[in-house]
């Protein structure tokens, strides 16, 4: 069984560690690939948005879920939070350099989904009938 230290970045990268149930990369994968995290990455793009603006951009996300997602993304270093000292208080969010980097990876997946959506929906309709 691998130890957490077997999966740390200072060790030479080897494919398959993500498949190891004990590798900490699993938790990052779970957080990063959640529907809401992906949508936050897409919505922030090159933007700096306040919480309410971000919530409006991402249709269907609750205030609680957005707050939790942003907390995780900030904790993992994908999003930076800036609290402005104004009345009423404002908080802004933007992608960190790490967040911008991973966003570049995610865009390919989101573009693929949008491009192939009709094929997937057609397959679902044919499978369910």
Coordinates of N, CA and C in Angstrom, one line a residue:
X1 N 0.8 -1.2 0.0 CA 0.0 0.0 0.0 C 0.9 1.2 0.0
X2 N 0.5 2.2 -0.9 CA 1.3 3.5 -0.9 C 1.0 4.4 0.2
X3 N 1.9 5.1 0.7 CA 1.7 6.2 1.7 C 1.5 7.5 1.0
X4 N 0.9 8.5 1.7 CA 0.7 9.8 1.1 C 1.9 10.3 0.5
X5 N 3.1 10.1 1.1 CA 4.3 10.7 0.6 C 4.7 10.1 -0.7
X6 N 4.1 8.9 -1.1 CA 4.4 8.3 -2.4 C 3.8 9.1 -3.5
X7 N 2.8 9.9 -3.2 CA 2.1 10.6 -4.3 C 2.5 12.1 -4.3
X8 N 3.4 12.6 -3.5 CA 3.7 14.0 -3.5 C 4.5 14.4 -4.7
X9 N 4.4 15.7 -5.0 CA 5.0 16.2 -6.3 C 6.5 16.1 -6.4
X10 N 7.2 16.0 -5.2 CA 8.7 16.0 -5.3 C 9.1 14.6 -5.8
X11 N 8.3 13.7 -5.9 CA 8.6 12.4 -6.5 C 8.3 12.4 -8.0
X12 N 9.1 11.7 -8.8 CA 8.9 11.6 -10.2 C 7.5 11.2 -10.5
X13 N 6.8 11.9 -11.4 CA 5.4 11.6 -11.8 C 5.3 10.2 -12.4
X14 N 4.4 9.4 -12.0 CA 4.1 8.1 -12.5 C 2.6 8.0 -12.7
X15 N 2.2 7.6 -13.9 CA 0.7 7.4 -14.1 C 0.2 6.3 -13.2
X16 N -1.0 6.4 -12.8 CA -1.6 5.4 -12.0 C -1.8 5.7 -10.6
X17 N -1.1 6.8 -10.1 CA -1.2 7.1 -8.7 C -2.6 7.6 -8.4
X18 N -3.3 8.2 -9.3 CA -4.6 8.7 -9.2 C -5.6 7.5 -8.9
X19 N -5.2 6.4 -9.4 CA -6.0 5.2 -9.3 C -5.8 4.5 -7.9
X20 N -4.8 5.0 -7.2 CA -4.6 4.5 -5.8 C -5.5 5.2 -4.8
X21 N -6.3 4.4 -4.2 CA -7.3 5.0 -3.2 C -6.7 5.8 -2.1
X22 N -5.5 5.6 -1.8 CA -4.8 6.3 -0.7 C -4.1 7.5 -1.1
X23 N -4.1 7.8 -2.4 CA -3.4 9.0 -2.9 C -4.2 10.3 -2.7
X24 N -3.6 11.3 -2.1 CA -4.3 12.6 -1.8 C -4.8 13.3 -3.1
X25 N -4.3 12.9 -4.2 CA -4.8 13.5 -5.5 C -6.3 13.2 -5.7
X26 N -6.8 12.1 -5.1 CA -8.2 11.8 -5.2 C -9.1 12.9 -4.7
X27 N -8.7 13.4 -3.6 CA -9.5 14.5 -3.0 C -9.5 15.8 -3.8
X28 N -8.4 16.1 -4.4 CA -8.3 17.2 -5.3 C -9.1 17.0 -6.5
X29 N -9.0 15.8 -7.1 CA -9.8 15.4 -8.2 C -11.3 15.6 -7.9
X30 N -11.7 15.1 -6.8 CA -13.2 15.2 -6.4 C -13.6 16.6 -6.3
X31 N -12.8 17.4 -5.7 CA -13.2 18.9 -5.5 C -13.2 19.6 -6.9
X32 N -12.1 19.4 -7.6 CA -11.9 20.1 -8.8 C -12.9 19.8 -9.9
X33 N -13.3 18.5 -10.0 CA -14.2 18.1 -11.1 C -15.7 18.1 -10.7
X34 N -16.0 18.7 -9.6 CA -17.4 18.8 -9.2 C -18.0 19.8 -10.3
X35 N -19.3 19.6 -10.5 CA -20.0 20.5 -11.5 C -19.8 21.9 -11.1
X36 N -19.9 22.3 -9.9 CA -19.8 23.7 -9.5 C -18.4 24.3 -9.6
X37 N -17.4 23.5 -9.3 CA -16.0 24.0 -9.4 C -15.7 24.2 -10.9
X38 N -16.1 23.3 -11.8 CA -15.9 23.5 -13.2 C -16.6 24.8 -13.7
X39 N -17.8 25.0 -13.2 CA -18.5 26.2 -13.7 C -17.9 27.5 -13.1
X40 N -17.4 27.4 -11.9 CA -16.7 28.6 -11.4 C -15.5 28.9 -12.2
X41 N -14.7 27.9 -12.6 CA -13.5 28.1 -13.4 C -13.9 28.7 -14.8
X42 N -15.0 28.3 -15.3 CA -15.5 28.8 -16.6 C -16.0 30.2 -16.4
X43 N -16.7 30.5 -15.4 CA -17.3 31.8 -15.2 C -16.3 32.9 -14.9
X44 N -15.3 32.5 -14.1 CA -14.3 33.5 -13.8 C -13.3 33.9 -14.9
X45 N -13.1 32.9 -15.8 CA -12.3 33.2 -17.0 C -11.2 34.2 -16.7
X46 N -11.3 35.4 -17.3 CA -10.3 36.5 -17.1 C -11.0 37.5 -16.2
X47 N -12.1 37.2 -15.6 CA -12.9 38.1 -14.8 C -12.6 38.1 -13.3
X48 N -12.8 39.3 -12.7 CA -12.9 39.4 -11.3 C -14.4 39.7 -10.9
X49 N -15.0 38.8 -10.2 CA -16.4 38.9 -9.9 C -16.7 38.9 -8.4
X50 N -17.7 39.7 -8.1 CA -18.2 39.6 -6.7 C -19.1 38.4 -6.6
X51 N -19.3 38.0 -5.3 CA -20.0 36.8 -5.0 C -21.4 36.8 -5.7
X52 N -22.1 37.9 -5.6 CA -23.5 37.9 -6.2 C -23.4 37.9 -7.8
X53 N -22.4 38.5 -8.4 CA -22.2 38.4 -9.8 C -21.9 37.0 -10.2
X54 N -21.0 36.4 -9.5 CA -20.6 35.0 -9.8 C -21.9 34.1 -9.7
X55 N -22.7 34.3 -8.7 CA -23.9 33.5 -8.5 C -24.8 33.7 -9.7
X56 N -25.0 34.9 -10.2 CA -25.8 35.2 -11.3 C -25.3 34.5 -12.6
X57 N -24.0 34.5 -12.7 CA -23.3 33.9 -13.9 C -23.6 32.4 -13.9
X58 N -23.6 31.7 -12.8 CA -23.8 30.3 -12.7 C -25.2 30.0 -12.3
X59 N -26.0 29.8 -13.3 CA -27.4 29.5 -13.0 C -27.7 28.3 -12.2
X60 N -28.5 28.3 -11.2 CA -28.9 27.2 -10.5 C -28.1 26.8 -9.2
X61 N -27.1 27.6 -9.0 CA -26.2 27.3 -7.8 C -26.8 28.1 -6.6
X62 N -26.9 27.4 -5.5 CA -27.4 28.0 -4.3 C -26.3 28.9 -3.6
X63 N -26.6 29.8 -2.8 CA -25.7 30.6 -2.1 C -24.7 29.8 -1.3
X64 N -25.3 28.8 -0.6 CA -24.5 27.9 0.3 C -23.5 27.1 -0.5
X65 N -24.0 26.5 -1.6 CA -23.1 25.7 -2.5 C -22.0 26.5 -3.1
X66 N -22.3 27.7 -3.5 CA -21.3 28.6 -4.1 C -20.2 29.0 -3.0
X67 N -20.7 29.3 -1.8 CA -19.8 29.6 -0.7 C -18.9 28.5 -0.4
X68 N -19.4 27.3 -0.4 CA -18.6 26.1 -0.1 C -17.6 25.8 -1.2
X69 N -18.1 25.9 -2.4 CA -17.2 25.7 -3.6 C -16.0 26.6 -3.6
X70 N -16.4 27.9 -3.4 CA -15.3 28.9 -3.4 C -14.3 28.7 -2.2
X71 N -14.8 28.3 -1.1 CA -13.9 28.0 0.0 C -13.0 26.9 -0.3
X72 N -13.5 25.8 -0.9 CA -12.6 24.7 -1.3 C -11.6 25.2 -2.4
X73 N -12.1 25.9 -3.3 CA -11.2 26.4 -4.4 C -10.1 27.3 -3.9
X74 N -10.5 28.1 -3.0 CA -9.5 29.0 -2.3 C -8.5 28.2 -1.5
X75 N -9.0 27.3 -0.8 CA -8.1 26.4 0.0 C -7.1 25.6 -0.8
X76 N -7.5 25.2 -2.0 CA -6.7 24.4 -2.9 C -5.8 25.3 -3.8
X77 N -6.0 26.6 -3.7 CA -5.2 27.6 -4.5 C -5.6 27.9 -5.9
X78 N -6.9 27.6 -6.2 CA -7.4 27.8 -7.6 C -8.0 29.2 -7.7
X79 N -8.5 29.7 -6.6 CA -9.2 31.0 -6.6 C -8.6 31.9 -5.5
X80 N -8.6 33.2 -5.8 CA -8.1 34.2 -4.8 C -9.3 35.0 -4.4
X81 N -9.4 35.3 -3.2 CA -10.5 36.1 -2.6 C -9.9 37.4 -2.1
X82 N -10.6 38.5 -2.5 CA -10.2 39.8 -2.0 C -11.3 40.5 -1.3
X83 N -11.1 40.8 0.0 CA -12.2 41.5 0.7 C -11.9 43.0 0.7
X84 N -12.8 43.7 0.1 CA -12.6 45.2 0.0 C -13.2 45.9 1.3
X85 N -12.4 46.8 1.7 CA -12.8 47.5 2.9 C -13.7 48.7 2.6
X86 N -14.9 48.4 2.2 CA -16.0 49.4 1.9 C -17.2 49.1 2.6
X87 N -18.2 50.0 2.7 CA -19.5 49.8 3.3 C -20.5 49.9 2.2
X88 N -21.3 48.9 2.0 CA -21.3 47.6 2.7 C -20.0 46.8 2.1
X89 N -19.6 45.8 2.9 CA -18.4 45.0 2.5 C -18.6 44.3 1.2
X90 N -17.6 44.2 0.4 CA -17.6 43.5 -0.9 C -16.4 42.5 -0.9
X91 N -16.7 41.4 -1.5 CA -15.7 40.4 -1.7 C -15.6 40.0 -3.1
X92 N -14.4 40.0 -3.7 CA -14.2 39.7 -5.1 C -13.4 38.4 -5.2
X93 N -13.7 37.7 -6.3 CA -13.0 36.4 -6.6 C -12.4 36.5 -8.0
X94 N -11.2 36.0 -8.1 CA -10.6 35.8 -9.4 C -9.7 34.5 -9.4
X95 N -9.4 34.1 -10.6 CA -8.5 32.9 -10.7 C -7.1 33.2 -10.3
X96 N -6.5 32.3 -9.5 CA -5.1 32.4 -9.2 C -4.3 31.9 -10.5
X97 N -3.0 32.1 -10.5 CA -2.3 31.5 -11.6 C -2.5 30.0 -11.8
X98 N -2.6 29.3 -10.6 CA -2.9 27.8 -10.7 C -4.3 27.6 -11.2
X99 N -5.2 28.4 -10.8 CA -6.6 28.3 -11.3 C -6.7 28.6 -12.8
X100 N -6.0 29.6 -13.3 CA -6.0 29.9 -14.7 C -5.4 28.8 -15.5
X101 N -4.3 28.1 -14.9 CA -3.7 27.0 -15.6 C -4.7 25.8 -15.7
X102 N -5.3 25.5 -14.6 CA -6.3 24.3 -14.7 C -7.5 24.7 -15.5
X103 N -7.9 26.0 -15.6 CA -9.0 26.4 -16.4 C -8.7 26.1 -17.9
X104 N -7.4 26.3 -18.3 CA -7.0 25.9 -19.6 C -7.3 24.5 -20.0
X105 N -7.1 23.6 -19.0 CA -7.3 22.2 -19.2 C -8.8 21.9 -19.2
X106 N -9.6 22.6 -18.4 CA -11.0 22.4 -18.3 C -11.8 22.8 -19.6
X107 N -11.3 23.9 -20.2 CA -12.0 24.5 -21.4 C -12.1 23.4 -22.5
X108 N -11.1 22.6 -22.7 CA -11.2 21.6 -23.7 C -12.4 20.6 -23.4
X109 N -12.5 20.2 -22.2 CA -13.6 19.4 -21.8 C -15.0 20.1 -22.0
X110 N -15.1 21.3 -21.5 CA -16.4 22.0 -21.6 C -16.8 22.3 -23.1
X111 N -15.8 22.6 -23.9 CA -16.0 22.8 -25.3 C -16.5 21.5 -26.0
X112 N -15.8 20.4 -25.6 CA -16.2 19.1 -26.1 C -17.6 18.8 -25.8
X113 N -18.0 19.0 -24.5 CA -19.4 18.7 -24.1 C -20.4 19.6 -24.9
X114 N -20.1 20.8 -25.0 CA -21.0 21.7 -25.8 C -21.1 21.3 -27.3
X115 N -20.0 20.9 -27.8 CA -20.0 20.5 -29.2 C -20.7 19.2 -29.5
X116 N -20.6 18.3 -28.5 CA -21.2 16.9 -28.7 C -22.5 16.7 -27.9
X117 N -23.0 17.7 -27.4 CA -24.2 17.6 -26.5 C -25.4 17.0 -27.3
X118 N -25.6 17.4 -28.5 CA -26.7 16.8 -29.3 C -26.5 15.3 -29.5
X119 N -25.3 14.8 -29.8 CA -25.0 13.4 -29.9 C -25.3 12.6 -28.6
X120 N -24.9 13.2 -27.5 CA -25.2 12.5 -26.2 C -26.7 12.5 -25.9
X121 N -27.3 13.6 -26.2 CA -28.8 13.6 -25.9 C -29.5 12.7 -26.8
X122 N -29.1 12.6 -28.1 CA -29.7 11.7 -29.0 C -29.5 10.2 -28.5
X123 N -28.3 9.9 -28.1 CA -28.0 8.6 -27.6 C -28.9 8.2 -26.4
X124 N -29.0 9.2 -25.5 CA -29.9 9.0 -24.3 C -31.3 8.7 -24.7
X125 N -31.9 9.5 -25.7 CA -33.2 9.3 -26.1 C -33.4 7.9 -26.7
X126 N -32.4 7.4 -27.6 CA -32.5 6.1 -28.2 C -32.4 5.0 -27.2
X127 N -31.6 5.2 -26.2 CA -31.3 4.2 -25.2 C -32.5 4.0 -24.3
X128 N -33.2 5.1 -24.0 CA -34.4 5.0 -23.0 C -35.7 4.6 -23.7
X129 N -35.7 4.5 -25.0 CA -36.9 4.0 -25.7 C -36.9 2.6 -26.0

